[in-house]
PDB file of C-alpha atoms in Angstrom:
ATOM      1  CA  MET A 169      -8.528 -70.805  21.676  1.00 52.00           C
ATOM      2  CA  LYS A 170     -10.435 -70.316  18.424  1.00 46.00           C
ATOM      3  CA  LYS A 171     -12.111 -67.207  19.866  1.00 46.00           C
ATOM      4  CA  ILE A 172      -8.733 -65.781  20.906  1.00 50.00           C
ATOM      5  CA  PHE A 173      -7.328 -66.495  17.445  1.00 47.00           C
ATOM      6  CA  LEU A 174     -10.369 -64.873  15.789  1.00 46.00           C
ATOM      7  CA  ILE A 175     -10.144 -61.801  18.021  1.00 50.00           C
ATOM      8  CA  ALA A 176      -6.407 -61.487  17.299  1.00 51.00           C
ATOM      9  CA  THR A 177      -7.010 -61.808  13.527  1.00 52.00           C
ATOM     10  CA  VAL A 178      -9.765 -59.176  13.554  1.00 45.00           C
ATOM     11  CA  ALA A 179      -7.621 -56.851  15.668  1.00 48.00           C
ATOM     12  CA  SER A 180      -4.699 -57.303  13.262  1.00 53.00           C
ATOM     13  CA  VAL A 181      -6.879 -56.492  10.238  1.00 42.00           C
ATOM     14  CA  LEU A 182      -8.359 -53.423  11.936  1.00 41.00           C
ATOM     15  CA  PHE A 183      -4.874 -52.236  12.897  1.00 47.00           C
ATOM     16  CA  SER A 184      -3.672 -52.630   9.289  1.00 48.00           C
ATOM     17  CA  ILE A 185      -6.666 -50.723   7.922  1.00 40.00           C
ATOM     18  CA  ASN A 186      -6.166 -47.943  10.473  1.00 43.00           C
ATOM     19  CA  THR A 187      -2.444 -47.681   9.697  1.00 47.00           C
ATOM     20  CA  LYS A 188      -3.131 -47.500   5.958  1.00 44.00           C
ATOM     21  CA  ALA A 189      -5.774 -44.829   6.493  1.00 40.00           C
ATOM     22  CA  GLN A 190      -3.379 -42.774   8.578  1.00 44.00           C
ATOM     23  CA  ASN A 191      -0.689 -43.056   5.896  1.00 49.00           C
ATOM     24  CA  ASN A 192      -3.164 -41.943   3.238  1.00 49.00           C
ATOM     25  CA  ASP A 193      -4.019 -38.917   5.368  1.00 51.00           C
ATOM     26  CA  VAL A 194      -0.402 -37.684   5.291  1.00 62.00           C
ATOM     27  CA  ASP A 195      -0.164 -34.693   2.983  1.00 81.00           C
ATOM     28  CA  SER A 196       2.117 -35.531   0.034  1.00 88.00           C
ATOM     29  CA  ARG A 197       3.463 -31.965   0.154  1.00 94.00           C
ATOM     30  CA  GLU A 198       5.446 -32.943   3.233  1.00 93.00           C
ATOM     31  CA  LYS A 199       7.162 -35.907   1.547  1.00 94.00           C
ATOM     32  CA  ILE A 200      10.446 -36.020  -0.373  1.00 96.00           C
ATOM     33  CA  SER A 201       9.711 -36.900  -3.999  1.00 96.00           C
ATOM     34  CA  PHE A 202      11.844 -38.043  -6.947  1.00 98.00           C
ATOM     35  CA  GLY A 203      10.802 -38.199 -10.584  1.00 98.00           C
ATOM     36  CA  VAL A 204      11.678 -38.191 -14.255  1.00 98.00           C
ATOM     37  CA  LYS A 205      10.125 -36.169 -17.046  1.00 98.00           C
ATOM     38  CA  ALA A 206      10.392 -35.545 -20.788  1.00 98.00           C
ATOM     39  CA  GLY A 207       8.932 -33.109 -23.287  1.00 98.00           C
ATOM     40  CA  ALA A 208       9.914 -30.209 -25.509  1.00 98.00           C
ATOM     41  CA  ASN A 209      11.431 -26.726 -25.546  1.00 98.00           C
ATOM     42  CA  TYR A 210      10.093 -23.985 -27.800  1.00 98.00           C
ATOM     43  CA  SER A 211      13.130 -21.730 -27.885  1.00 97.00           C
ATOM     44  CA  ASN A 212      14.294 -18.473 -29.366  1.00 94.00           C
ATOM     45  CA  VAL A 213      16.805 -15.734 -28.534  1.00 89.00           C
ATOM     46  CA  TRP A 214      16.590 -12.240 -27.086  1.00 82.00           C
ATOM     47  CA  ASP A 215      18.865  -9.239 -26.568  1.00 74.00           C
ATOM     48  CA  GLU A 216      20.250  -9.520 -30.085  1.00 61.00           C
ATOM     49  CA  GLN A 217      20.071  -5.735 -30.616  1.00 61.00           C
ATOM     50  CA  GLY A 218      22.606  -4.478 -33.124  1.00 59.00           C
ATOM     51  CA  GLN A 219      22.874  -7.912 -34.775  1.00 63.00           C
ATOM     52  CA  ASP A 220      22.006  -8.205 -38.439  1.00 64.00           C
ATOM     53  CA  PHE A 221      19.504 -11.053 -38.228  1.00 67.00           C
ATOM     54  CA  ARG A 222      15.862 -11.775 -37.425  1.00 75.00           C
ATOM     55  CA  ALA A 223      15.247 -14.800 -35.197  1.00 84.00           C
ATOM     56  CA  ASP A 224      12.379 -17.292 -35.239  1.00 91.00           C
ATOM     57  CA  SER A 225      11.571 -20.000 -32.705  1.00 95.00           C
ATOM     58  CA  LYS A 226      12.333 -23.726 -33.026  1.00 95.00           C
ATOM     59  CA  LEU A 227      11.437 -26.951 -31.197  1.00 96.00           C
ATOM     60  CA  GLY A 228      13.861 -29.166 -29.272  1.00 97.00           C
ATOM     61  CA  PHE A 229      13.920 -31.981 -26.725  1.00 98.00           C
ATOM     62  CA  ALA A 230      13.873 -31.472 -22.947  1.00 98.00           C
ATOM     63  CA  GLY A 231      13.997 -34.167 -20.272  1.00 98.00           C
ATOM     64  CA  GLY A 232      15.677 -35.364 -17.111  1.00 98.00           C
ATOM     65  CA  ALA A 233      15.169 -35.905 -13.386  1.00 98.00           C
ATOM     66  CA  PHE A 234      13.950 -33.819 -10.444  1.00 98.00           C
ATOM     67  CA  LEU A 235      13.928 -33.982  -6.647  1.00 98.00           C
ATOM     68  CA  GLY A 236      11.373 -32.330  -4.362  1.00 97.00           C
ATOM     69  CA  ILE A 237      12.689 -31.468  -0.886  1.00 97.00           C
ATOM     70  CA  PRO A 238      10.029 -30.093   1.489  1.00 97.00           C
ATOM     71  CA  ILE A 239      10.910 -27.419   4.048  1.00 96.00           C
ATOM     72  CA  ASN A 240       7.394 -27.479   5.411  1.00 95.00           C
ATOM     73  CA  LYS A 241       3.893 -28.155   4.084  1.00 94.00           C
ATOM     74  CA  PHE A 242       3.812 -25.085   1.831  1.00 97.00           C
ATOM     75  CA  ILE A 243       7.463 -24.416   0.887  1.00 98.00           C
ATOM     76  CA  GLY A 244      10.213 -26.591  -0.548  1.00 98.00           C
ATOM     77  CA  VAL A 245      13.187 -26.735  -2.910  1.00 98.00           C
ATOM     78  CA  GLN A 246      13.233 -28.546  -6.264  1.00 98.00           C
ATOM     79  CA  PRO A 247      16.586 -29.074  -8.016  1.00 98.00           C
ATOM     80  CA  GLU A 248      16.560 -30.660 -11.477  1.00 98.00           C
ATOM     81  CA  ILE A 249      19.087 -31.910 -14.023  1.00 98.00           C
ATOM     82  CA  LEU A 250      17.956 -31.800 -17.636  1.00 98.00           C
ATOM     83  CA  LEU A 251      19.173 -32.445 -21.152  1.00 98.00           C
ATOM     84  CA  SER A 252      17.846 -29.430 -23.008  1.00 98.00           C
ATOM     85  CA  GLN A 253      17.903 -28.472 -26.700  1.00 97.00           C
ATOM     86  CA  LYS A 254      17.586 -24.787 -27.487  1.00 96.00           C
ATOM     87  CA  GLY A 255      18.396 -22.625 -30.470  1.00 92.00           C
ATOM     88  CA  PHE A 256      16.739 -20.565 -33.159  1.00 91.00           C
ATOM     89  CA  GLN A 257      16.247 -20.008 -36.864  1.00 90.00           C
ATOM     90  CA  ALA A 258      17.535 -16.732 -38.271  1.00 82.00           C
ATOM     91  CA  SER A 259      17.852 -14.744 -41.468  1.00 79.00           C
ATOM     92  CA  GLY A 260      19.731 -11.572 -42.367  1.00 76.00           C
ATOM     93  CA  THR A 261      22.184 -10.030 -44.799  1.00 74.00           C
ATOM     94  CA  LEU A 262      25.945 -10.402 -45.154  1.00 71.00           C
ATOM     95  CA  LEU A 263      27.905  -8.274 -47.654  1.00 75.00           C
ATOM     96  CA  GLY A 264      24.614  -7.313 -49.258  1.00 75.00           C
ATOM     97  CA  SER A 265      23.446 -10.923 -49.783  1.00 77.00           C
ATOM     98  CA  PRO A 266      20.724 -12.662 -47.743  1.00 82.00           C
ATOM     99  CA  TYR A 267      21.594 -15.603 -45.520  1.00 81.00           C
ATOM    100  CA  SER A 268      19.752 -18.049 -43.257  1.00 83.00           C
ATOM    101  CA  LEU A 269      21.012 -19.832 -40.171  1.00 82.00           C
ATOM    102  CA  THR A 270      19.548 -22.655 -38.057  1.00 89.00           C
ATOM    103  CA  ARG A 271      21.230 -23.357 -34.734  1.00 88.00           C
ATOM    104  CA  THR A 272      20.565 -26.212 -32.299  1.00 92.00           C
ATOM    105  CA  THR A 273      22.371 -26.026 -28.947  1.00 92.00           C
ATOM    106  CA  ASN A 274      22.557 -28.973 -26.539  1.00 95.00           C
ATOM    107  CA  HIS A 275      22.748 -28.063 -22.857  1.00 96.00           C
ATOM    108  CA  ILE A 276      22.835 -29.592 -19.417  1.00 97.00           C
ATOM    109  CA  ASP A 277      20.480 -27.383 -17.398  1.00 98.00           C
ATOM    110  CA  VAL A 278      20.475 -27.390 -13.584  1.00 98.00           C
ATOM    111  CA  PRO A 279      17.640 -25.250 -12.176  1.00 98.00           C
ATOM    112  CA  VAL A 280      17.334 -24.865  -8.389  1.00 98.00           C
ATOM    113  CA  GLN A 281      13.768 -23.733  -7.780  1.00 98.00           C
ATOM    114  CA  LEU A 282      11.791 -22.597  -4.766  1.00 98.00           C
ATOM    115  CA  GLN A 283       8.524 -24.525  -4.416  1.00 98.00           C
ATOM    116  CA  ILE A 284       5.323 -22.790  -3.310  1.00 98.00           C
ATOM    117  CA  LYS A 285       2.629 -25.427  -2.630  1.00 97.00           C
ATOM    118  CA  PRO A 286      -0.739 -23.765  -1.901  1.00 97.00           C
ATOM    119  CA  VAL A 287      -2.638 -27.036  -2.545  1.00 96.00           C
ATOM    120  CA  GLN A 288      -1.606 -30.649  -3.193  1.00 93.00           C
ATOM    121  CA  PHE A 289      -2.308 -30.622  -6.933  1.00 95.00           C
ATOM    122  CA  LEU A 290      -0.423 -27.380  -7.713  1.00 97.00           C
ATOM    123  CA  THR A 291       3.218 -26.389  -7.180  1.00 98.00           C
ATOM    124  CA  LEU A 292       4.531 -22.961  -8.206  1.00 98.00           C
ATOM    125  CA  LEU A 293       8.271 -22.784  -8.930  1.00 98.00           C
ATOM    126  CA  ALA A 294      10.913 -20.131  -9.565  1.00 98.00           C
ATOM    127  CA  GLY A 295      14.667 -19.918  -9.249  1.00 98.00           C
ATOM    128  CA  PRO A 296      18.093 -19.573 -10.868  1.00 98.00           C
ATOM    129  CA  GLN A 297      19.433 -21.978 -13.484  1.00 98.00           C
ATOM    130  CA  PHE A 298      22.965 -22.961 -14.464  1.00 97.00           C
ATOM    131  CA  SER A 299      23.410 -24.095 -18.082  1.00 96.00           C
ATOM    132  CA  TYR A 300      26.399 -25.850 -19.617  1.00 94.00           C
ATOM    133  CA  LEU A 301      26.669 -25.871 -23.410  1.00 92.00           C
ATOM    134  CA  MET A 302      27.789 -29.350 -24.545  1.00 92.00           C
ATOM    135  CA  SER A 303      27.596 -28.897 -28.312  1.00 89.00           C
ATOM    136  CA  GLN A 304      25.899 -26.950 -31.043  1.00 87.00           C
ATOM    137  CA  LYS A 305      25.026 -27.634 -34.648  1.00 88.00           C
ATOM    138  CA  THR A 306      24.704 -24.803 -37.145  1.00 84.00           C
ATOM    139  CA  THR A 307      23.371 -24.960 -40.697  1.00 86.00           C
ATOM    140  CA  TYR A 308      24.334 -21.834 -42.647  1.00 82.00           C
ATOM    141  CA  THR A 309      23.123 -20.856 -46.115  1.00 84.00           C
ATOM    142  CA  TRP A 310      24.463 -17.836 -48.005  1.00 78.00           C
ATOM    143  CA  GLY A 311      23.328 -17.443 -51.586  1.00 70.00           C
ATOM    144  CA  VAL A 312      23.755 -20.814 -53.280  1.00 67.00           C
ATOM    145  CA  ASN A 313      26.268 -22.012 -50.676  1.00 71.00           C
ATOM    146  CA  SER A 314      25.260 -24.108 -47.682  1.00 73.00           C
ATOM    147  CA  THR A 315      27.394 -25.466 -44.825  1.00 75.00           C
ATOM    148  CA  GLU A 316      26.685 -27.580 -41.753  1.00 73.00           C
ATOM    149  CA  GLN A 317      29.025 -27.509 -38.777  1.00 65.00           C
ATOM    150  CA  GLU A 318      29.330 -29.088 -35.349  1.00 67.00           C
ATOM    151  CA  GLN A 319      30.911 -26.478 -33.085  1.00 58.00           C
ATOM    152  CA  GLU A 320      34.202 -27.681 -31.590  1.00 52.00           C
ATOM    153  CA  PHE A 321      34.361 -24.942 -28.952  1.00 56.00           C
ATOM    154  CA  ASN A 322      37.779 -23.650 -30.007  1.00 53.00           C
ATOM    155  CA  ASN A 323      36.497 -20.072 -30.107  1.00 53.00           C
ATOM    156  CA  ASP A 324      37.527 -18.149 -26.981  1.00 51.00           C
ATOM    157  CA  ASN A 325      34.542 -15.830 -27.448  1.00 62.00           C
ATOM    158  CA  LEU A 326      32.034 -18.677 -27.101  1.00 72.00           C
ATOM    159  CA  ARG A 327      30.457 -18.927 -23.633  1.00 81.00           C
ATOM    160  CA  LYS A 328      29.807 -22.492 -22.482  1.00 86.00           C
ATOM    161  CA  ASN A 329      28.567 -21.633 -18.952  1.00 91.00           C
ATOM    162  CA  ALA A 330      25.574 -19.367 -18.473  1.00 92.00           C
ATOM    163  CA  LEU A 331      23.305 -18.292 -15.641  1.00 96.00           C
ATOM    164  CA  GLY A 332      19.589 -17.789 -16.132  1.00 97.00           C
ATOM    165  CA  PHE A 333      16.212 -17.854 -14.423  1.00 98.00           C
ATOM    166  CA  VAL A 334      13.151 -20.108 -14.698  1.00 98.00           C
ATOM    167  CA  VAL A 335       9.571 -19.770 -13.497  1.00 98.00           C
ATOM    168  CA  GLY A 336       6.638 -22.130 -13.893  1.00 98.00           C
ATOM    169  CA  ALA A 337       4.223 -24.598 -12.333  1.00 98.00           C
ATOM    170  CA  ASP A 338       3.657 -28.319 -11.815  1.00 98.00           C
ATOM    171  CA  ILE A 339       0.225 -29.930 -11.863  1.00 98.00           C
ATOM    172  CA  ASN A 340       0.306 -33.034  -9.649  1.00 96.00           C
ATOM    173  CA  ILE A 341      -2.194 -35.840 -10.243  1.00 94.00           C
ATOM    174  CA  ASP A 342      -1.222 -38.740  -7.957  1.00 91.00           C
ATOM    175  CA  HIS A 343       2.158 -39.888  -9.394  1.00 95.00           C
ATOM    176  CA  PHE A 344       1.725 -38.006 -12.685  1.00 97.00           C
ATOM    177  CA  VAL A 345       3.214 -34.510 -13.136  1.00 98.00           C
ATOM    178  CA  LEU A 346       2.562 -32.029 -15.936  1.00 98.00           C
ATOM    179  CA  SER A 347       5.149 -29.207 -15.912  1.00 98.00           C
ATOM    180  CA  GLY A 348       5.369 -25.852 -17.661  1.00 98.00           C
ATOM    181  CA  ARG A 349       8.332 -23.459 -17.526  1.00 98.00           C
ATOM    182  CA  MET A 350       9.542 -20.156 -18.953  1.00 98.00           C
ATOM    183  CA  GLY A 351      13.280 -19.428 -18.909  1.00 98.00           C
ATOM    184  CA  TRP A 352      15.789 -16.729 -19.823  1.00 96.00           C
ATOM    185  CA  ASP A 353      19.577 -16.560 -19.909  1.00 95.00           C
ATOM    186  CA  PHE A 354      21.157 -13.565 -18.162  1.00 93.00           C
ATOM    187  CA  GLN A 355      24.454 -13.854 -20.066  1.00 88.00           C
ATOM    188  CA  ASN A 356      25.295 -13.554 -23.762  1.00 84.00           C
ATOM    189  CA  ASN A 357      26.530 -16.566 -25.705  1.00 82.00           C
ATOM    190  CA  ASN A 358      29.776 -14.818 -26.738  1.00 74.00           C
ATOM    191  CA  GLY A 359      31.782 -11.638 -26.611  1.00 54.00           C
ATOM    192  CA  ASP A 360      32.216 -10.192 -30.090  1.00 55.00           C
ATOM    193  CA  GLY A 361      28.914 -10.927 -31.871  1.00 52.00           C
ATOM    194  CA  SER A 362      30.365 -11.482 -35.345  1.00 55.00           C
ATOM    195  CA  SER A 363      28.127 -12.290 -38.313  1.00 49.00           C
ATOM    196  CA  TYR A 364      29.077 -15.958 -38.129  1.00 55.00           C
ATOM    197  CA  THR A 365      28.560 -16.171 -34.367  1.00 62.00           C
ATOM    198  CA  PRO A 366      25.852 -13.608 -33.604  1.00 68.00           C
ATOM    199  CA  ARG A 367      25.487 -12.345 -30.047  1.00 75.00           C
ATOM    200  CA  TYR A 368      22.296 -13.364 -28.227  1.00 84.00           C
ATOM    201  CA  LYS A 369      20.719 -14.763 -25.059  1.00 90.00           C
ATOM    202  CA  ASN A 370      18.490 -17.853 -24.994  1.00 94.00           C
ATOM    203  CA  GLN A 371      14.847 -17.810 -24.000  1.00 96.00           C
ATOM    204  CA  TRP A 372      12.450 -20.749 -24.021  1.00 98.00           C
ATOM    205  CA  LEU A 373       9.081 -22.217 -23.119  1.00 98.00           C
ATOM    206  CA  GLN A 374       9.161 -25.798 -21.816  1.00 98.00           C
ATOM    207  CA  LEU A 375       6.382 -28.367 -21.459  1.00 98.00           C
ATOM    208  CA  THR A 376       7.043 -31.817 -19.997  1.00 98.00           C
ATOM    209  CA  ALA A 377       5.165 -34.780 -18.553  1.00 98.00           C
ATOM    210  CA  GLY A 378       6.608 -37.033 -15.887  1.00 98.00           C
ATOM    211  CA  LEU A 379       6.220 -39.577 -13.116  1.00 98.00           C
ATOM    212  CA  LYS A 380       7.291 -39.221  -9.490  1.00 96.00           C
ATOM    213  CA  ILE A 381       7.519 -41.404  -6.408  1.00 94.00           C
TER     214      ILE A 381
END
């Protein structure tokens, strides 16, 4: 009886070790993954031709959640939902006097990216992005006067929904993910491009770190 019990115990242990080894051999590229990440945007604007200002980049927060959905070992889809701060710093002239403007825009970004997974530790991504503008804060200085305003979105010329494109890569180290992205809006922020609400499109570099399961 003791020999039967010993043989059964050894067989059970060997079976467990074999099962674990087989599970470890499964390529993680073929598994559904979920994760969270946080980092920063380094944003600016483009396509501001004809506008009387010069734009400089600024830093903002970026973070949210992502889902990796494999199609096969080498291709998948990765939707994300992010809180994303963009904006710019600008200077120009108005009625012959210099002015400066700092704008911070708070967005919900939803990129839907195609995954290309040549090896386990590297994922290449590219795809369209939908952005919804939740709020924006503008600090405006003209001469000795300075104002700070939270945009209430009562301007019909202000665009709250915009389509864009992102491209980048994820470096996967076990459950840790380091992500880099470049992104551009395809649509202008407004219609008229007045001096107080200059016309532009957002562009940004994004670097985040995250964990996935």
